[in-house]
Short mmCIF file of N, CA and C in Angstrom, two decimals:
data_model
loop_
_atom_site.label_atom_id
_atom_site.label_comp_id
_atom_site.label_asym_id
_atom_site.label_seq_id
_atom_site.Cartn_x
_atom_site.Cartn_y
_atom_site.Cartn_z
N MET X 29 -2.62 -2.88 -26.82
CA MET X 29 -3.29 -3.77 -27.74
C MET X 29 -3.90 -2.98 -28.89
N VAL X 30 -4.81 -2.04 -28.59
CA VAL X 30 -5.39 -1.17 -29.61
C VAL X 30 -5.45 0.25 -29.05
N GLY X 31 -5.32 1.22 -29.94
CA GLY X 31 -5.45 2.61 -29.51
C GLY X 31 -6.90 2.94 -29.24
N GLY X 32 -7.13 3.75 -28.23
CA GLY X 32 -8.51 4.06 -27.86
C GLY X 32 -8.77 5.54 -27.70
N ASN X 33 -10.03 5.86 -27.53
CA ASN X 33 -10.47 7.21 -27.24
C ASN X 33 -11.03 7.23 -25.82
N LEU X 34 -10.82 8.34 -25.13
CA LEU X 34 -11.34 8.50 -23.78
C LEU X 34 -12.47 9.52 -23.80
N ASP X 35 -13.46 9.28 -22.94
CA ASP X 35 -14.53 10.27 -22.82
C ASP X 35 -14.07 11.40 -21.90
N GLU X 36 -14.95 12.34 -21.60
CA GLU X 36 -14.57 13.50 -20.80
C GLU X 36 -14.17 13.15 -19.37
N TYR X 37 -14.45 11.92 -18.93
CA TYR X 37 -14.07 11.47 -17.58
C TYR X 37 -12.82 10.61 -17.58
N GLY X 38 -12.21 10.44 -18.77
CA GLY X 38 -11.01 9.64 -18.87
C GLY X 38 -11.27 8.14 -18.96
N ILE X 39 -12.50 7.78 -19.27
CA ILE X 39 -12.89 6.37 -19.39
C ILE X 39 -12.85 5.98 -20.87
N PRO X 40 -12.23 4.84 -21.19
CA PRO X 40 -12.21 4.41 -22.60
C PRO X 40 -13.62 4.31 -23.16
N SER X 41 -13.81 4.91 -24.33
CA SER X 41 -15.16 4.95 -24.90
C SER X 41 -15.27 4.27 -26.27
N SER X 42 -14.16 4.19 -26.99
CA SER X 42 -14.18 3.56 -28.32
C SER X 42 -12.75 3.33 -28.77
N LEU X 43 -12.62 2.62 -29.86
CA LEU X 43 -11.30 2.41 -30.43
C LEU X 43 -10.98 3.53 -31.40
N ARG X 44 -9.74 3.92 -31.44
CA ARG X 44 -9.32 5.07 -32.24
C ARG X 44 -9.03 4.70 -33.70
N PHE X 45 -8.36 3.57 -33.94
CA PHE X 45 -7.88 3.25 -35.28
C PHE X 45 -8.53 2.02 -35.90
N THR X 46 -9.19 1.21 -35.09
CA THR X 46 -9.81 -0.04 -35.54
C THR X 46 -11.31 0.03 -35.29
N ASP X 47 -12.09 -0.48 -36.23
CA ASP X 47 -13.53 -0.53 -36.05
C ASP X 47 -13.86 -1.40 -34.83
N ASP X 48 -14.67 -0.87 -33.93
CA ASP X 48 -15.01 -1.58 -32.69
C ASP X 48 -15.58 -2.97 -32.95
N GLN X 49 -16.51 -3.07 -33.88
CA GLN X 49 -17.16 -4.35 -34.15
C GLN X 49 -16.21 -5.37 -34.78
N LEU X 50 -15.29 -4.90 -35.60
CA LEU X 50 -14.29 -5.80 -36.18
C LEU X 50 -13.41 -6.37 -35.07
N PHE X 51 -13.02 -5.53 -34.14
CA PHE X 51 -12.19 -5.99 -33.02
C PHE X 51 -12.93 -7.04 -32.19
N VAL X 52 -14.18 -6.76 -31.85
CA VAL X 52 -14.97 -7.70 -31.05
C VAL X 52 -15.15 -9.02 -31.78
N ALA X 53 -15.46 -8.96 -33.06
CA ALA X 53 -15.64 -10.18 -33.85
C ALA X 53 -14.34 -10.98 -33.94
N THR X 54 -13.24 -10.29 -34.13
CA THR X 54 -11.95 -10.97 -34.24
C THR X 54 -11.56 -11.62 -32.92
N VAL X 55 -11.73 -10.91 -31.84
CA VAL X 55 -11.41 -11.47 -30.52
C VAL X 55 -12.28 -12.69 -30.24
N GLY X 56 -13.53 -12.59 -30.59
CA GLY X 56 -14.45 -13.71 -30.37
C GLY X 56 -14.10 -14.95 -31.17
N MET X 57 -13.50 -14.76 -32.34
CA MET X 57 -13.17 -15.89 -33.21
C MET X 57 -11.78 -16.45 -32.95
N THR X 58 -10.86 -15.64 -32.44
CA THR X 58 -9.47 -16.07 -32.43
C THR X 58 -8.87 -16.33 -31.05
N PHE X 59 -9.40 -15.74 -30.01
CA PHE X 59 -8.81 -15.90 -28.69
C PHE X 59 -9.50 -17.00 -27.92
N ALA X 60 -8.69 -17.79 -27.24
CA ALA X 60 -9.23 -18.84 -26.38
C ALA X 60 -9.91 -18.20 -25.17
N PRO X 61 -10.82 -18.91 -24.54
CA PRO X 61 -11.51 -18.33 -23.38
C PRO X 61 -10.61 -18.24 -22.14
N TYR X 62 -9.38 -18.68 -22.26
CA TYR X 62 -8.41 -18.57 -21.18
C TYR X 62 -7.13 -17.98 -21.77
N TYR X 63 -6.29 -17.45 -20.91
CA TYR X 63 -5.06 -16.84 -21.39
C TYR X 63 -3.92 -17.27 -20.49
N PRO X 64 -2.82 -17.76 -21.06
CA PRO X 64 -1.69 -18.18 -20.23
C PRO X 64 -0.90 -16.96 -19.72
N VAL X 65 -1.23 -16.49 -18.55
CA VAL X 65 -0.63 -15.30 -17.97
C VAL X 65 0.89 -15.46 -17.83
N ARG X 66 1.35 -16.68 -17.72
CA ARG X 66 2.79 -16.92 -17.57
C ARG X 66 3.60 -16.34 -18.74
N ILE X 67 3.02 -16.33 -19.93
CA ILE X 67 3.75 -15.78 -21.07
C ILE X 67 4.04 -14.30 -20.88
N ASP X 68 3.09 -13.55 -20.31
CA ASP X 68 3.33 -12.13 -20.02
C ASP X 68 4.40 -11.98 -18.95
N PHE X 69 4.33 -12.81 -17.93
CA PHE X 69 5.30 -12.78 -16.84
C PHE X 69 6.71 -13.02 -17.38
N ASP X 70 6.88 -14.07 -18.17
CA ASP X 70 8.19 -14.40 -18.72
C ASP X 70 8.69 -13.32 -19.68
N THR X 71 7.79 -12.81 -20.50
CA THR X 71 8.18 -11.76 -21.46
C THR X 71 8.64 -10.51 -20.73
N GLU X 72 7.90 -10.10 -19.71
CA GLU X 72 8.29 -8.91 -18.94
C GLU X 72 9.64 -9.11 -18.26
N GLN X 73 9.87 -10.30 -17.73
CA GLN X 73 11.17 -10.57 -17.11
C GLN X 73 12.30 -10.46 -18.12
N MET X 74 12.08 -10.99 -19.32
CA MET X 74 13.10 -10.93 -20.37
C MET X 74 13.36 -9.48 -20.76
N MET X 75 12.30 -8.70 -20.93
CA MET X 75 12.45 -7.31 -21.35
C MET X 75 13.15 -6.46 -20.29
N CYS X 76 12.91 -6.78 -19.03
CA CYS X 76 13.52 -6.01 -17.95
C CYS X 76 14.98 -6.40 -17.73
N GLY X 77 15.34 -7.63 -18.11
CA GLY X 77 16.71 -8.07 -17.95
C GLY X 77 17.12 -8.37 -16.51
N GLU X 78 16.16 -8.41 -15.61
CA GLU X 78 16.46 -8.64 -14.19
C GLU X 78 16.66 -10.12 -13.86
N VAL X 79 15.94 -10.98 -14.57
CA VAL X 79 15.96 -12.41 -14.27
C VAL X 79 16.29 -13.16 -15.56
N ASP X 80 17.15 -14.15 -15.47
CA ASP X 80 17.48 -14.96 -16.64
C ASP X 80 16.32 -15.90 -16.93
N THR X 81 15.76 -15.80 -18.13
CA THR X 81 14.66 -16.66 -18.53
C THR X 81 15.07 -17.48 -19.75
N PRO X 82 14.44 -18.61 -19.98
CA PRO X 82 14.78 -19.42 -21.16
C PRO X 82 14.25 -18.85 -22.47
N LEU X 83 13.42 -17.81 -22.41
CA LEU X 83 12.81 -17.28 -23.63
C LEU X 83 13.82 -16.78 -24.65
N ASP X 84 14.93 -16.26 -24.20
CA ASP X 84 15.89 -15.70 -25.14
C ASP X 84 17.08 -16.61 -25.41
N ASP X 85 17.06 -17.82 -24.90
CA ASP X 85 18.20 -18.72 -25.03
C ASP X 85 18.56 -19.06 -26.48
N GLY X 86 17.60 -19.20 -27.35
CA GLY X 86 17.88 -19.58 -28.73
C GLY X 86 18.03 -18.40 -29.68
N LEU X 87 17.82 -17.19 -29.21
CA LEU X 87 17.85 -16.03 -30.11
C LEU X 87 19.22 -15.80 -30.73
N ALA X 88 20.28 -16.15 -30.04
CA ALA X 88 21.64 -15.93 -30.56
C ALA X 88 21.92 -16.76 -31.81
N GLN X 89 21.10 -17.76 -32.08
CA GLN X 89 21.28 -18.60 -33.26
C GLN X 89 20.68 -17.97 -34.52
N ILE X 90 19.94 -16.90 -34.36
CA ILE X 90 19.29 -16.24 -35.50
C ILE X 90 20.29 -15.34 -36.20
N THR X 91 20.51 -15.60 -37.49
CA THR X 91 21.47 -14.82 -38.27
C THR X 91 20.85 -14.18 -39.51
N VAL X 92 19.61 -14.50 -39.80
CA VAL X 92 18.95 -13.96 -40.99
C VAL X 92 18.58 -12.50 -40.78
N PRO X 93 18.34 -11.75 -41.86
CA PRO X 93 17.88 -10.37 -41.72
C PRO X 93 16.54 -10.32 -40.96
N ILE X 94 16.37 -9.27 -40.19
CA ILE X 94 15.17 -9.12 -39.38
C ILE X 94 14.47 -7.82 -39.74
N LEU X 95 13.17 -7.90 -39.97
CA LEU X 95 12.33 -6.72 -40.12
C LEU X 95 11.36 -6.76 -38.97
N HIS X 96 11.50 -5.84 -38.06
CA HIS X 96 10.66 -5.81 -36.86
C HIS X 96 9.71 -4.63 -36.97
N VAL X 97 8.42 -4.92 -37.05
CA VAL X 97 7.41 -3.87 -37.15
C VAL X 97 6.71 -3.75 -35.81
N GLY X 98 6.68 -2.55 -35.28
CA GLY X 98 6.05 -2.34 -33.99
C GLY X 98 5.11 -1.15 -34.00
N ALA X 99 4.30 -1.10 -32.98
CA ALA X 99 3.34 -0.01 -32.82
C ALA X 99 3.73 0.78 -31.58
N LYS X 100 3.78 2.08 -31.70
CA LYS X 100 4.20 2.93 -30.59
C LYS X 100 3.34 2.71 -29.35
N GLY X 101 2.05 2.47 -29.56
CA GLY X 101 1.17 2.23 -28.43
C GLY X 101 1.12 0.78 -27.99
N GLY X 102 1.77 -0.09 -28.73
CA GLY X 102 1.88 -1.49 -28.32
C GLY X 102 3.16 -1.63 -27.53
N PHE X 103 4.02 -2.52 -27.97
CA PHE X 103 5.32 -2.61 -27.31
C PHE X 103 6.32 -1.68 -27.97
N GLY X 104 6.06 -1.37 -29.25
CA GLY X 104 6.88 -0.42 -29.98
C GLY X 104 8.36 -0.61 -29.82
N PRO X 105 9.08 0.48 -29.68
CA PRO X 105 10.54 0.42 -29.61
C PRO X 105 11.09 -0.45 -28.47
N SER X 106 10.35 -0.61 -27.39
CA SER X 106 10.86 -1.44 -26.29
C SER X 106 11.02 -2.90 -26.73
N ALA X 107 10.22 -3.34 -27.69
CA ALA X 107 10.32 -4.72 -28.18
C ALA X 107 11.52 -4.91 -29.11
N TYR X 108 12.07 -3.82 -29.63
CA TYR X 108 13.21 -3.94 -30.52
C TYR X 108 14.44 -4.48 -29.80
N ALA X 109 14.46 -4.40 -28.51
CA ALA X 109 15.58 -4.93 -27.74
C ALA X 109 15.78 -6.42 -28.03
N SER X 110 14.72 -7.13 -28.35
CA SER X 110 14.84 -8.56 -28.62
C SER X 110 15.77 -8.83 -29.81
N THR X 111 15.85 -7.89 -30.74
CA THR X 111 16.74 -8.10 -31.89
C THR X 111 18.21 -8.05 -31.50
N THR X 112 18.52 -7.42 -30.37
CA THR X 112 19.92 -7.32 -29.94
C THR X 112 20.43 -8.64 -29.36
N PHE X 113 19.52 -9.56 -29.08
CA PHE X 113 19.92 -10.87 -28.58
C PHE X 113 20.27 -11.82 -29.72
N THR X 114 20.02 -11.40 -30.95
CA THR X 114 20.28 -12.25 -32.11
C THR X 114 21.69 -12.00 -32.64
N ALA X 115 22.10 -12.86 -33.55
CA ALA X 115 23.39 -12.68 -34.22
C ALA X 115 23.22 -11.92 -35.54
N SER X 116 22.00 -11.53 -35.86
CA SER X 116 21.75 -10.82 -37.11
C SER X 116 22.37 -9.42 -37.06
N ARG X 117 23.02 -9.05 -38.14
CA ARG X 117 23.59 -7.71 -38.25
C ARG X 117 22.79 -6.87 -39.24
N ASP X 118 21.70 -7.43 -39.74
CA ASP X 118 20.84 -6.74 -40.69
C ASP X 118 19.46 -6.62 -40.05
N VAL X 119 19.27 -5.56 -39.27
CA VAL X 119 18.02 -5.36 -38.55
C VAL X 119 17.39 -4.04 -38.98
N THR X 120 16.16 -4.12 -39.44
CA THR X 120 15.40 -2.94 -39.81
C THR X 120 14.17 -2.87 -38.91
N THR X 121 13.86 -1.67 -38.42
CA THR X 121 12.67 -1.52 -37.57
C THR X 121 11.75 -0.46 -38.17
N ILE X 122 10.47 -0.71 -38.02
CA ILE X 122 9.44 0.23 -38.42
C ILE X 122 8.53 0.42 -37.20
N THR X 123 8.32 1.67 -36.82
CA THR X 123 7.40 1.96 -35.72
C THR X 123 6.25 2.80 -36.26
N VAL X 124 5.03 2.30 -36.09
CA VAL X 124 3.85 3.06 -36.50
C VAL X 124 3.43 3.92 -35.31
N GLN X 125 3.48 5.22 -35.52
CA GLN X 125 3.11 6.18 -34.48
C GLN X 125 2.19 7.22 -35.08
N ARG X 126 1.03 7.40 -34.47
CA ARG X 126 0.05 8.36 -34.99
C ARG X 126 -0.12 9.56 -34.07
N LEU X 127 0.28 9.42 -32.80
CA LEU X 127 0.06 10.46 -31.81
C LEU X 127 1.38 10.95 -31.24
N PRO X 128 1.37 12.10 -30.57
CA PRO X 128 2.61 12.58 -29.93
C PRO X 128 3.08 11.60 -28.84
N ASP X 129 4.36 11.67 -28.52
CA ASP X 129 4.93 10.79 -27.49
C ASP X 129 4.15 10.87 -26.18
N SER X 130 3.62 12.03 -25.86
CA SER X 130 2.88 12.21 -24.60
C SER X 130 1.59 11.39 -24.56
N ASP X 131 1.10 10.93 -25.71
CA ASP X 131 -0.12 10.13 -25.78
C ASP X 131 0.17 8.68 -26.17
N GLU X 132 1.35 8.20 -25.85
CA GLU X 132 1.78 6.86 -26.26
C GLU X 132 0.80 5.77 -25.84
N ALA X 133 0.24 5.88 -24.65
CA ALA X 133 -0.67 4.83 -24.17
C ALA X 133 -1.93 4.71 -25.02
N MET X 134 -2.28 5.75 -25.74
CA MET X 134 -3.48 5.73 -26.57
C MET X 134 -3.16 5.59 -28.06
N ASP X 135 -1.88 5.43 -28.38
CA ASP X 135 -1.44 5.38 -29.77
C ASP X 135 -1.71 4.02 -30.40
N PHE X 136 -1.37 3.91 -31.65
CA PHE X 136 -1.50 2.71 -32.46
C PHE X 136 -0.96 1.52 -31.67
N GLY X 137 -1.79 0.47 -31.52
CA GLY X 137 -1.40 -0.71 -30.75
C GLY X 137 -1.04 -1.88 -31.63
N HIS X 138 -0.52 -2.95 -31.00
CA HIS X 138 -0.06 -4.07 -31.82
C HIS X 138 -1.20 -4.77 -32.56
N VAL X 139 -2.40 -4.75 -32.05
CA VAL X 139 -3.54 -5.32 -32.79
C VAL X 139 -3.93 -4.39 -33.94
N ASP X 140 -3.74 -3.09 -33.74
CA ASP X 140 -4.01 -2.14 -34.83
C ASP X 140 -3.15 -2.42 -36.06
N THR X 141 -1.97 -3.00 -35.87
CA THR X 141 -1.12 -3.28 -37.02
C THR X 141 -1.77 -4.25 -38.00
N VAL X 142 -2.75 -4.99 -37.54
CA VAL X 142 -3.47 -5.93 -38.40
C VAL X 142 -4.87 -5.44 -38.72
N LEU X 143 -5.57 -4.86 -37.75
CA LEU X 143 -6.99 -4.56 -37.91
C LEU X 143 -7.33 -3.10 -38.21
N ALA X 144 -6.41 -2.17 -38.03
CA ALA X 144 -6.74 -0.76 -38.20
C ALA X 144 -7.24 -0.45 -39.61
N ARG X 145 -8.07 0.55 -39.70
CA ARG X 145 -8.63 0.96 -40.99
C ARG X 145 -7.53 1.30 -42.00
N ASP X 146 -6.41 1.84 -41.52
CA ASP X 146 -5.32 2.22 -42.43
C ASP X 146 -4.07 1.36 -42.24
N ALA X 147 -4.23 0.14 -41.74
CA ALA X 147 -3.09 -0.76 -41.55
C ALA X 147 -2.40 -1.08 -42.88
N GLU X 148 -3.18 -1.19 -43.94
CA GLU X 148 -2.59 -1.50 -45.24
C GLU X 148 -1.57 -0.44 -45.64
N THR X 149 -1.91 0.81 -45.40
CA THR X 149 -1.02 1.92 -45.76
C THR X 149 0.12 2.10 -44.77
N LEU X 150 -0.20 2.06 -43.47
CA LEU X 150 0.80 2.36 -42.45
C LEU X 150 1.73 1.20 -42.10
N VAL X 151 1.25 -0.03 -42.27
CA VAL X 151 2.02 -1.20 -41.85
C VAL X 151 2.45 -2.06 -43.04
N TRP X 152 1.47 -2.50 -43.81
CA TRP X 152 1.77 -3.49 -44.85
C TRP X 152 2.50 -2.91 -46.05
N GLN X 153 2.19 -1.70 -46.46
CA GLN X 153 2.90 -1.10 -47.59
C GLN X 153 4.37 -0.86 -47.26
N PRO X 154 4.70 -0.33 -46.07
CA PRO X 154 6.13 -0.21 -45.74
C PRO X 154 6.85 -1.55 -45.67
N ILE X 155 6.17 -2.61 -45.29
CA ILE X 155 6.79 -3.94 -45.29
C ILE X 155 7.10 -4.36 -46.73
N LEU X 156 6.14 -4.15 -47.62
CA LEU X 156 6.33 -4.54 -49.02
C LEU X 156 7.43 -3.74 -49.70
N THR X 157 7.53 -2.46 -49.38
CA THR X 157 8.52 -1.61 -50.05
C THR X 157 9.84 -1.55 -49.31
N GLY X 158 9.87 -2.05 -48.05
CA GLY X 158 11.10 -2.00 -47.24
C GLY X 158 12.05 -2.98 -47.65
#
């Protein structure tokens, strides 16, 4: 979701790329007090390819160009697989990565793509110029 910092005991202590208070305020204003866990279940099944789910049934009808922007610490490149279910032959991907591969779990997350202090430079400018 967001990249974080760990204290000396390995416990998350703060956010790495997004202001902590901005994240808290945004979550408080935008997220419902409940979360449909089934969406995560279905998405994981689709990504693993083990079980046929209805989530990808309509993707083959997509023929328009696709620009898929991901965060290395979010779903990143693993989410790009969804573009292979489409009929589009014009697929461009952008992955925002700030840390080495060994620190992927703490890297730029999918919420950072919107809220990070440098999201305008790392995410939105490449979209505009891509």
